[in-house]
Coordinates of C-alpha atoms in Angstrom, one line a residue:
Chain I
X20 CA 0.0 0.0 0.1
X21 CA 2.9 2.4 1.0
X22 CA 4.8 1.5 -2.2
X23 CA 1.4 2.6 -4.3
X24 CA 1.3 5.9 -2.6
X25 CA 4.7 6.7 -3.1
X26 CA 4.3 6.2 -6.8
X27 CA 1.3 7.8 -7.2
X28 CA 1.4 11.1 -8.9
X29 CA -1.0 13.7 -7.4
X30 CA -1.7 17.1 -8.9
X31 CA -4.1 19.9 -8.1
X32 CA -6.6 20.2 -10.9
X33 CA -7.6 23.6 -12.3
X34 CA -11.5 24.1 -13.2
X35 CA -12.8 27.4 -14.9
X36 CA -16.1 28.0 -13.2
X37 CA -18.2 30.6 -15.2
X38 CA -18.8 32.9 -16.7
X39 CA -21.6 31.1 -18.1
X40 CA -22.7 29.3 -15.0
X41 CA -26.1 29.6 -13.3
X42 CA -24.6 30.2 -9.8
X43 CA -22.4 32.9 -10.3
X44 CA -25.2 35.3 -10.9
X45 CA -24.1 37.1 -13.8
X46 CA -20.9 36.8 -15.6
X47 CA -18.2 36.2 -12.9
X48 CA -15.7 33.4 -13.9
X49 CA -13.6 31.7 -11.1
X50 CA -10.6 29.7 -11.6
X51 CA -10.5 27.2 -8.8
X52 CA -7.4 25.0 -7.8
X53 CA -8.9 22.0 -6.6
X54 CA -7.3 19.1 -4.2
X55 CA -9.8 16.4 -4.9
X56 CA -13.1 18.3 -3.8
X57 CA -11.4 21.2 -1.6
X58 CA -10.6 24.5 -3.0
X59 CA -6.8 25.4 -2.6
X60 CA -7.0 28.4 -4.4
X61 CA -9.7 30.6 -6.1
X62 CA -9.0 33.8 -8.7
X63 CA -11.9 35.6 -9.6
X64 CA -12.2 37.5 -13.0
X65 CA -14.4 40.3 -13.6
X66 CA -14.8 42.7 -16.1
X67 CA -17.2 40.9 -18.7
X68 CA -19.8 43.7 -18.3
X69 CA -17.7 46.6 -18.3
X70 CA -19.3 49.2 -20.3
X71 CA -17.1 52.2 -18.9
X72 CA -20.2 54.0 -17.0
X73 CA -17.5 56.1 -15.4
X74 CA -15.7 57.4 -18.8
X75 CA -19.3 57.9 -20.1
X76 CA -20.6 60.2 -17.5
X77 CA -17.7 62.5 -18.0
X78 CA -19.2 63.3 -21.2
X79 CA -22.9 63.9 -20.1
X80 CA -24.6 66.5 -18.1
X81 CA -25.5 65.8 -14.7
X82 CA -29.0 65.3 -15.5
X83 CA -28.4 63.1 -18.4
X84 CA -26.0 60.6 -16.2
X85 CA -29.0 59.5 -14.2
X86 CA -30.1 56.8 -16.3
X87 CA -26.5 55.4 -16.5
X88 CA -26.9 54.7 -12.8
X89 CA -29.9 52.4 -13.3
X90 CA -27.6 50.0 -15.4
X91 CA -25.4 49.2 -12.4
X92 CA -27.1 47.5 -9.8
X93 CA -30.1 46.7 -12.3
X94 CA -32.0 44.8 -9.8
X95 CA -32.2 47.8 -7.3
X96 CA -32.0 50.8 -9.8
X97 CA -33.7 53.1 -7.5
X98 CA -31.2 53.1 -4.7
X99 CA -28.4 53.9 -7.2
X100 CA -30.6 56.8 -8.8
X101 CA -31.0 58.2 -5.2
X102 CA -27.2 57.9 -4.4
X103 CA -26.2 59.6 -7.3
X104 CA -28.7 62.3 -7.2
X105 CA -28.0 62.8 -3.4
X106 CA -24.2 63.4 -4.2
X107 CA -25.0 66.1 -7.0
X108 CA -27.3 67.7 -4.5
X109 CA -24.7 67.9 -2.0
X110 CA -22.4 69.3 -4.7
X111 CA -24.8 71.9 -5.5
X112 CA -25.7 72.6 -1.9
X113 CA -29.3 72.2 -2.6
X114 CA -31.8 69.6 -1.0
X115 CA -34.9 68.0 -2.2
X116 CA -38.3 69.0 -0.4
X117 CA -39.7 67.2 2.3
X118 CA -42.1 65.1 0.4
X119 CA -39.8 64.0 -2.1
X120 CA -37.3 62.8 0.9
X121 CA -40.0 60.5 2.1
X122 CA -40.7 59.3 -1.5
X123 CA -37.2 58.5 -2.0
X124 CA -37.3 56.6 1.5
X125 CA -40.2 54.5 0.5
X126 CA -38.9 53.7 -3.2
X127 CA -35.4 52.7 -1.5
X128 CA -36.7 50.6 0.9
X129 CA -39.0 48.9 -1.8
X130 CA -35.8 48.4 -3.7
X131 CA -34.3 46.8 -0.9
X132 CA -37.1 44.3 -0.1
X133 CA -37.0 43.5 -3.8
X134 CA -33.3 43.0 -4.2
X135 CA -33.4 41.0 -1.2
X136 CA -36.1 39.0 -2.5
X137 CA -33.9 38.2 -5.5
X138 CA -31.1 37.3 -3.1
X139 CA -32.9 34.9 -1.0
X140 CA -34.4 33.2 -4.0
X141 CA -31.4 32.7 -6.1
X142 CA -29.4 31.8 -2.9
X143 CA -31.4 29.2 -1.8
X144 CA -32.0 27.7 -5.2
X145 CA -28.4 27.5 -5.5
X146 CA -27.9 25.4 -2.5
X147 CA -30.9 23.3 -3.3
X148 CA -33.8 24.8 -1.5
X149 CA -36.2 25.4 -4.9
X150 CA -39.5 25.9 -3.6
X151 CA -38.7 29.6 -1.8
X152 CA -37.7 30.9 -5.3
X153 CA -41.3 30.8 -6.5
X154 CA -42.7 32.3 -3.3
X155 CA -40.3 35.0 -3.1
X156 CA -41.1 36.1 -6.7
X157 CA -44.6 36.4 -6.1
X158 CA -43.9 39.4 -3.8
X159 CA -41.5 40.9 -6.1
X160 CA -43.8 40.7 -8.7
X161 CA -46.3 42.8 -6.3
X162 CA -43.4 45.3 -5.8
X163 CA -42.5 45.9 -9.6
X164 CA -46.2 46.3 -10.4
X165 CA -46.1 49.2 -8.1
X166 CA -42.9 50.4 -9.4
X167 CA -44.7 50.3 -12.9
X168 CA -47.6 52.3 -11.5
X169 CA -45.4 54.9 -10.0
X170 CA -43.1 55.6 -13.0
X171 CA -44.0 53.5 -15.9
X172 CA -40.7 51.3 -15.5
X173 CA -40.2 48.2 -13.7
X174 CA -36.4 47.8 -13.7
X175 CA -34.4 50.8 -15.0
X176 CA -36.5 53.2 -13.4
X177 CA -34.8 56.6 -13.5
X178 CA -37.5 57.9 -11.2
X179 CA -35.5 60.2 -8.7
X180 CA -34.3 63.6 -10.0
X181 CA -31.7 66.0 -8.8
X182 CA -33.3 67.8 -6.3
X183 CA -36.6 65.5 -5.6
X184 CA -38.4 63.0 -7.6
X185 CA -40.1 62.9 -11.1
X186 CA -43.6 62.9 -10.3
X187 CA -45.9 62.9 -7.1
X188 CA -47.2 59.5 -5.5
X189 CA -50.9 59.0 -6.1
X190 CA -53.2 58.0 -3.3
X191 CA -53.8 54.6 -4.9
X192 CA -50.2 53.9 -5.0
X193 CA -49.7 54.5 -1.5
X194 CA -52.9 52.5 -0.4
X195 CA -51.6 49.3 -2.2
X196 CA -48.3 49.7 -0.8
X197 CA -49.7 50.0 2.4
X198 CA -51.7 46.8 2.0
X199 CA -48.4 45.2 0.7
X200 CA -46.9 46.3 4.2
X201 CA -49.6 44.6 6.0
X202 CA -49.3 41.2 4.3
X203 CA -45.4 41.1 3.9
X204 CA -44.6 39.9 7.5
X205 CA -46.7 37.0 7.1
X206 CA -45.1 36.2 3.7
X207 CA -41.7 36.5 5.6
X208 CA -42.7 33.9 7.8
X209 CA -43.6 31.8 5.0
X210 CA -40.1 31.8 3.7
X211 CA -38.8 31.2 7.2
X212 CA -41.0 28.1 7.5
X213 CA -39.5 26.7 4.3
X214 CA -35.9 26.9 5.2
X215 CA -35.4 27.9 8.7
X216 CA -35.4 24.4 10.3
X217 CA -34.3 22.6 7.1
X218 CA -31.4 20.5 8.1
X219 CA -29.8 20.7 4.8
X220 CA -30.0 24.6 4.6
X221 CA -28.4 24.6 8.1
X222 CA -25.7 22.0 7.0
X223 CA -24.9 24.1 4.1
X224 CA -24.6 27.7 5.7
X225 CA -23.5 27.3 9.3
X226 CA -19.9 27.6 9.6
X227 CA -19.2 28.4 5.8
X228 CA -17.3 31.3 4.9
X229 CA -16.7 32.8 8.1
X230 CA -14.8 36.1 8.4
X231 CA -14.2 37.6 11.8
X232 CA -15.4 41.3 12.2
X233 CA -11.8 42.9 12.2
X234 CA -10.9 41.2 8.9
X235 CA -14.1 42.1 7.5
X236 CA -13.4 45.7 8.2
X237 CA -10.0 45.4 6.9
X238 CA -11.4 44.0 3.8
X239 CA -13.8 47.0 3.1
X240 CA -16.9 45.0 3.2
X241 CA -20.2 46.8 4.0
X242 CA -24.1 46.1 4.0
X243 CA -25.2 42.8 5.6
X244 CA -22.1 41.2 4.6
X245 CA -20.4 43.2 7.2
X246 CA -23.0 43.1 9.8
X247 CA -23.1 39.5 9.6
X248 CA -19.9 39.5 11.5
X249 CA -21.5 42.0 14.1
X250 CA -19.8 45.3 13.0
X251 CA -22.6 47.9 13.4
X252 CA -22.1 49.9 10.4
X253 CA -25.2 51.4 8.7
X254 CA -25.1 54.4 6.6
X255 CA -28.7 55.1 7.1
X256 CA -27.8 55.3 10.6
X257 CA -24.3 56.7 10.9
X258 CA -24.9 59.4 7.9
X259 CA -28.5 59.7 7.9
X260 CA -29.9 60.9 4.3
X261 CA -33.5 61.7 3.1
X262 CA -36.2 60.8 5.7
X263 CA -34.1 58.0 7.5
X264 CA -33.5 60.2 10.5
X265 CA -37.3 60.6 11.0
X266 CA -38.1 57.0 11.2
X267 CA -37.4 54.5 13.7
X268 CA -35.9 51.3 12.8
X269 CA -33.1 48.9 14.1
X270 CA -29.9 47.6 12.5
X271 CA -29.9 43.8 12.4
X272 CA -26.8 42.3 13.6
X273 CA -25.2 38.7 13.3
X274 CA -22.7 37.2 15.4
X275 CA -20.9 34.3 13.7
X276 CA -20.0 36.0 10.6
X277 CA -21.0 33.0 8.4
X278 CA -23.3 32.4 5.4
X279 CA -26.0 31.5 8.1
X280 CA -25.6 34.7 10.1
X281 CA -25.9 36.9 6.8
X282 CA -28.8 35.3 6.1
X283 CA -30.5 36.1 9.3
X284 CA -29.2 39.5 8.9
X285 CA -31.1 40.0 5.5
X286 CA -34.2 38.3 6.7
X287 CA -34.4 40.7 9.5
X288 CA -34.0 43.5 7.2
X289 CA -37.1 42.8 5.3
X290 CA -38.9 43.5 8.5
X291 CA -37.1 46.6 9.2
X292 CA -37.6 47.8 5.9
X293 CA -41.1 46.9 6.0
X294 CA -41.3 49.1 9.2
X295 CA -39.8 52.0 7.3
X296 CA -42.4 52.0 4.7
X297 CA -45.1 51.7 6.8
X298 CA -43.8 54.9 9.0
X299 CA -43.3 56.8 5.9
X300 CA -46.6 56.2 4.5
X301 CA -48.0 57.2 7.7
X302 CA -45.8 60.5 8.2
X303 CA -45.6 61.6 4.5
X304 CA -46.2 65.3 4.4
X305 CA -47.6 67.4 1.5
X306 CA -45.6 69.8 -0.6
X307 CA -43.8 70.0 -3.8
X308 CA -41.7 67.1 -4.9
X309 CA -39.0 68.9 -6.8
X310 CA -37.2 71.9 -5.2
X311 CA -38.5 75.1 -6.2
X312 CA -35.4 77.3 -5.1
X313 CA -32.7 76.0 -7.5
X314 CA -34.0 77.1 -10.7
X315 CA -30.3 77.0 -12.3
X316 CA -29.9 73.2 -11.4
X317 CA -33.3 71.4 -11.9
X318 CA -35.6 71.3 -14.8
X319 CA -38.7 73.6 -14.9
X320 CA -41.9 72.1 -15.3
X321 CA -43.3 71.8 -18.7
X322 CA -46.2 73.9 -18.0
X323 CA -44.0 76.5 -16.8
X324 CA -41.7 76.3 -19.8
X325 CA -45.0 77.1 -22.3
X326 CA -45.8 80.0 -19.8
X327 CA -42.8 82.1 -18.9
X328 CA -39.8 83.1 -20.8
X329 CA -37.1 82.7 -17.9
X330 CA -38.3 79.1 -17.3
X331 CA -38.0 78.5 -21.1
X332 CA -34.3 80.0 -21.1
X333 CA -33.3 77.9 -18.0
X334 CA -34.9 74.6 -19.9
X335 CA -32.8 75.3 -22.9
X336 CA -29.6 76.3 -21.1
X337 CA -29.8 73.0 -18.8
X338 CA -30.7 70.9 -21.6
X339 CA -27.7 72.0 -23.9
X340 CA -24.9 73.2 -21.3
X341 CA -25.8 71.3 -18.3
X342 CA -26.1 73.1 -14.8
X343 CA -25.0 76.6 -15.1
X344 CA -23.3 77.1 -11.8
X345 CA -21.5 74.1 -10.9
X346 CA -19.2 74.9 -8.1
X347 CA -15.7 73.8 -8.0
X348 CA -14.9 70.8 -5.6
X349 CA -15.3 67.4 -5.0
X350 CA -17.6 65.4 -3.1
X351 CA -18.0 61.7 -1.8
X352 CA -21.6 60.9 -0.7
X353 CA -22.3 57.0 0.4
X354 CA -25.6 55.4 0.8
X355 CA -26.9 52.3 2.0
X356 CA -27.9 50.1 -1.2
X357 CA -29.1 46.6 -0.7
X358 CA -26.0 45.4 -1.3
X359 CA -23.7 47.6 0.9
X360 CA -22.2 51.1 0.8
X361 CA -22.4 52.8 -2.6
X362 CA -20.7 55.8 -2.6
X363 CA -20.3 58.6 -5.3
X364 CA -17.2 60.6 -5.6
X365 CA -17.5 63.4 -8.0
X366 CA -15.1 65.8 -9.0
X367 CA -16.3 69.2 -10.5
X368 CA -14.5 71.5 -12.3
X369 CA -17.0 74.3 -12.6
X370 CA -18.3 73.1 -15.8
X371 CA -21.8 71.3 -16.7
X372 CA -20.6 68.0 -16.7
X373 CA -18.7 66.1 -14.1
X374 CA -14.9 66.0 -14.5
X375 CA -14.7 62.7 -12.9
X376 CA -17.3 60.4 -11.4
X377 CA -16.0 57.5 -9.6
X378 CA -18.7 55.0 -8.5
X379 CA -17.5 52.9 -5.2
X380 CA -19.4 49.7 -6.1
X381 CA -20.0 47.2 -2.9
X382 CA -20.2 44.3 -5.2
X383 CA -16.7 45.1 -6.5
X384 CA -15.3 44.9 -2.8
X385 CA -17.3 41.9 -2.0
X386 CA -16.0 39.9 -5.0
X387 CA -12.6 40.5 -4.2
X388 CA -13.3 38.7 -0.9
X389 CA -14.3 35.5 -2.5
X390 CA -10.9 34.0 -2.4
X391 CA -10.8 34.6 1.3
X392 CA -14.0 33.0 2.0
X393 CA -13.8 29.9 -0.6
X394 CA -10.2 28.6 0.5
X395 CA -10.2 25.4 2.4
X396 CA -14.0 24.8 1.7
X397 CA -15.6 22.3 -0.6
X398 CA -16.7 23.3 -4.4
X399 CA -20.2 23.2 -3.4
X400 CA -19.7 25.7 -0.7
X401 CA -18.2 28.1 -3.3
X402 CA -21.7 28.5 -4.4
X403 CA -23.0 29.2 -1.2
X404 CA -20.3 31.7 -0.6
X405 CA -21.1 33.6 -4.2
X406 CA -24.8 33.7 -3.0
X407 CA -23.9 34.9 0.6
X408 CA -22.1 38.1 -0.5
X409 CA -25.0 39.1 -2.8
X410 CA -23.2 40.5 -5.9
X411 CA -24.5 41.9 -8.9
X412 CA -22.0 41.9 -11.9
X413 CA -23.4 45.1 -13.6
X414 CA -22.4 46.8 -10.6
X415 CA -18.9 45.2 -9.9
X416 CA -17.9 45.9 -13.8
X417 CA -19.7 49.2 -14.1
Chain N
X22 CA -12.9 64.8 16.3
X23 CA -13.8 67.4 13.8
X24 CA -12.1 66.1 10.2
X25 CA -10.3 69.8 10.0
X26 CA -8.7 69.0 13.4
X27 CA -7.6 65.7 12.4
X28 CA -5.9 67.0 9.1
X29 CA -4.0 69.8 11.3
X30 CA -2.9 66.8 13.6
X31 CA -1.5 65.1 10.6
X32 CA 0.2 68.5 9.7
X33 CA 1.7 68.7 13.2
X34 CA 2.9 65.3 13.1
X35 CA 4.3 65.2 9.5
X36 CA 5.0 69.0 8.5
X37 CA 7.1 68.1 5.6
X38 CA 4.6 65.8 4.0
X39 CA 1.4 67.9 3.9
X40 CA 1.0 70.3 1.0
X41 CA -2.4 71.5 1.5
X42 CA -5.7 71.2 3.6
X43 CA -8.8 71.6 1.6
X44 CA -12.2 71.8 2.9
X45 CA -15.4 71.8 0.7
X46 CA -18.9 71.2 2.0
X47 CA -17.6 69.9 5.5
X48 CA -15.3 67.4 3.6
X49 CA -11.9 67.9 4.5
X50 CA -9.1 66.6 2.0
X51 CA -5.4 66.5 2.7
X52 CA -3.0 66.6 0.1
X53 CA 0.2 64.4 0.8
X54 CA 3.5 64.0 -1.0
X55 CA 3.9 60.5 -2.2
X56 CA 7.2 59.5 -0.7
X57 CA 6.3 58.7 3.2
X58 CA 2.9 57.5 2.5
X59 CA 3.0 53.9 3.8
X60 CA 4.5 55.4 7.1
X61 CA 1.7 58.0 7.5
X62 CA -1.1 55.4 6.3
X63 CA 0.3 53.0 9.2
X64 CA 0.5 56.0 11.6
X65 CA -3.4 56.8 10.6
X66 CA -4.7 53.3 10.9
X67 CA -3.0 52.5 14.3
X68 CA -3.0 55.6 16.0
X69 CA -5.7 55.6 18.8
X70 CA -6.7 59.5 18.1
X71 CA -7.3 58.4 14.1
X72 CA -8.1 54.8 13.9
X73 CA -8.9 55.0 10.3
X74 CA -9.4 51.3 9.9
X75 CA -11.7 51.3 7.1
X76 CA -10.7 52.2 3.5
X77 CA -13.8 53.4 1.8
X78 CA -12.6 53.9 -1.6
X79 CA -9.4 54.3 -3.7
X80 CA -9.4 55.7 -7.0
X81 CA -7.2 57.9 -9.5
X82 CA -8.3 61.1 -11.1
X83 CA -6.6 62.6 -14.2
X84 CA -6.1 66.4 -14.3
X85 CA -4.3 66.5 -17.7
X86 CA -3.3 70.0 -18.7
X87 CA -4.7 71.5 -15.3
X88 CA -2.1 70.8 -12.9
X89 CA 1.6 70.2 -12.9
X90 CA 1.7 66.6 -11.6
X91 CA -1.1 65.0 -13.7
X92 CA -2.7 62.3 -11.6
X93 CA -4.0 62.3 -8.2
X94 CA -4.9 59.0 -6.2
X95 CA -7.6 59.5 -3.6
X96 CA -8.2 57.7 -0.7
X97 CA -11.4 57.8 1.3
X98 CA -10.6 56.6 5.1
X99 CA -13.0 56.3 7.8
X100 CA -13.0 55.2 11.5
X101 CA -15.6 52.8 12.5
X102 CA -14.7 53.6 16.3
X103 CA -14.7 57.3 16.0
X104 CA -16.9 57.8 13.3
X105 CA -14.9 60.3 11.2
X106 CA -13.9 60.5 7.6
X107 CA -11.0 61.8 6.1
X108 CA -9.9 62.0 2.5
X109 CA -6.3 61.7 1.5
X110 CA -5.0 62.8 -1.9
X111 CA -1.5 62.0 -3.2
X112 CA -0.6 63.9 -6.5
X113 CA 1.7 61.6 -8.9
X114 CA 3.5 62.8 -12.1
X115 CA 3.1 61.4 -15.2
X116 CA 7.0 60.9 -15.4
X117 CA 7.4 58.9 -12.3
X118 CA 3.9 57.1 -12.4
X119 CA 4.6 55.0 -9.3
X120 CA 2.9 55.1 -5.8
X121 CA 3.5 52.7 -2.8
X122 CA 0.9 50.3 -2.3
X123 CA -1.2 50.1 0.9
X124 CA -2.4 46.4 0.6
X125 CA -0.4 45.6 3.6
X126 CA -2.3 48.2 5.6
X127 CA -5.8 47.5 4.2
X128 CA -6.0 44.3 2.2
X129 CA -9.4 45.8 0.5
X130 CA -7.0 48.2 -1.6
X131 CA -5.9 45.2 -3.6
X132 CA -8.5 45.3 -6.3
X133 CA -9.0 49.1 -6.1
X134 CA -5.4 49.6 -6.7
X135 CA -5.7 47.1 -9.6
X136 CA -8.4 49.1 -11.0
X137 CA -6.6 52.2 -10.9
X138 CA -3.7 50.6 -12.5
X139 CA -6.1 49.3 -15.3
X140 CA -7.8 52.7 -16.0
X141 CA -4.8 55.1 -15.4
X142 CA -1.4 53.2 -15.9
X143 CA -0.5 54.2 -12.3
X144 CA 1.6 51.5 -10.9
X145 CA 1.6 50.3 -7.1
X146 CA 4.7 49.5 -5.7
X147 CA 4.4 46.3 -3.4
X148 CA 1.1 45.2 -4.9
X149 CA 1.2 41.3 -4.5
X150 CA -0.7 40.8 -8.2
X151 CA -0.8 44.0 -10.0
X152 CA -2.7 43.1 -13.3
X153 CA -5.5 44.5 -15.3
X154 CA -8.9 43.8 -13.7
X155 CA -11.9 45.4 -15.8
X156 CA -10.3 45.5 -19.2
X157 CA -8.8 42.3 -21.0
X158 CA -5.3 41.5 -20.2
X159 CA -3.8 42.5 -23.5
X160 CA -5.8 45.7 -24.0
X161 CA -3.5 48.7 -24.8
X162 CA -3.8 52.0 -23.3
X163 CA -5.7 53.5 -20.2
X164 CA -9.3 54.2 -20.9
X165 CA -9.9 56.7 -18.0
X166 CA -7.1 59.0 -19.0
X167 CA -8.3 62.2 -20.3
X168 CA -6.5 61.8 -23.7
X169 CA -8.1 58.5 -24.3
X170 CA -10.9 58.8 -26.9
X171 CA -14.5 58.0 -25.5
X172 CA -15.4 55.8 -28.2
X173 CA -12.4 53.5 -28.1
X174 CA -8.8 53.8 -29.7
X175 CA -10.0 53.2 -33.1
X176 CA -12.8 55.9 -33.3
X177 CA -12.2 57.0 -36.6
X178 CA -14.8 55.9 -38.9
X179 CA -16.8 53.2 -37.7
X180 CA -16.5 50.9 -34.5
X181 CA -14.3 48.0 -34.8
X182 CA -17.0 45.5 -34.0
X183 CA -19.4 47.0 -36.8
X184 CA -16.4 46.9 -39.2
X185 CA -16.0 43.5 -38.2
X186 CA -19.7 42.7 -39.3
X187 CA -19.2 44.5 -42.6
X188 CA -16.1 42.5 -43.5
X189 CA -18.1 39.3 -43.0
X190 CA -21.2 40.3 -44.8
X191 CA -18.6 40.9 -48.0
X192 CA -17.3 37.8 -47.4
X193 CA -20.4 35.9 -47.3
X194 CA -21.5 37.8 -50.3
X195 CA -20.2 34.9 -52.6
X196 CA -22.6 32.6 -51.2
X197 CA -25.9 34.9 -52.4
X198 CA -28.4 33.0 -54.4
X199 CA -27.9 34.7 -57.9
X200 CA -31.2 33.1 -59.2

């Protein structure tokens, strides 16, 4: 027996996983070095979806770059739009009216729920729990219908504007959204009964992809991926924007820093988002939805353009040249997107176009931590790890 | 501590290295010389007053024709404990396009530095694996530089992919049904 062992040649096997693989959630390619079933090394390759959004935005006016931000994290485009608009507003030193802030908070949380729904559906599907996918997409459909009623689009919405939102919400929209928040907690319990005590689910998630708090901070993780390790870092609490300082919610934290802890965090975030939406609907004030005190920054409404001269001139100059009085300076504004910290760093040189727009994409950072999570685990756990960091490659590659 | 106070404290500690302190809408930027940045970043990471343990972002900016040193590497640092943010900017000239890597301090800087190298051609000394990341490995040029054409390197005439389609359709013409 010993003799055979000495003469056997062992070699690590290199396997290319992706870019076309159902569990890589987009076009992510991993090159795995395997020792039997164990992952020895893992190298991610990204960039298949690189469209040069940062370069493109340098050629566009501040307004016309909004649809570009839809195409980054395309399953929660509302939060991208809001993050971008907040950064530009901060640069210009303007603020959206209160009603618009509440509306933005509502749509951001709707986007968070719909993004987490995709996450739980596909993550569970990857690990082998098929049923929950169909249950969760039922609620997502409801939310997308509401988006459609609000702005006519279901995915690439471009609904928020610099200085507010495009149009006011209708009574019917708020009513049906309130009905959704009545029903949704029951639906979350439904998801949990499907997998919470499922022995296979627990085996596949507990103790997999553990990352301790200090290391997670050093890697630059954010969102639920960081909070699963017990770090209390939520931008909605630390740098409140829009109406987040006027509503009451908690930041769920994990302890063990594994796939299971992150799963629990996101499930709890469902409930908190639901709470935020309810409070916003109850508190929403009346008023305009686009700030009236910055005519040189925001587009005037169409009826004003047709009625008075000055609005017509502003409209013309804004469309052709971009904002008139962009101050020189630079700004970094981060928002809590469903995936993590989405930051916009805008450098302005005083013209109507951004001189440089940098997007700090959470998925990009989270994809870089994959080798750290996968090393030493089985090939099947690679799939669990890709699911748990919740990446969207459109945002990762930009 | 307020970010402006933090910046002043860095200036006290490293008076030779700080070029400028800027303040715009409450966000403070500290412009540093690039020679000793690993020491300064190590100090900012470990010192109990700063404890800037979280690298939010790292990116490059190209100031072609606007400034003497063409590039700038921008670091956004944050402290989980003290909850303060500081922006550090390090000018890099085109002739000496190298800056020390900070991956030994924040491991998360790895991909950010690779992207910065990919997009601007700024080299990071001491980076463990400096390769292109978003662009293909054999790509020529650095896309986010200001002198790089928006439509790509061969932007005269049609787009390369479209030229390929035209060439193919010309090639396949010989199979056309002549009746």
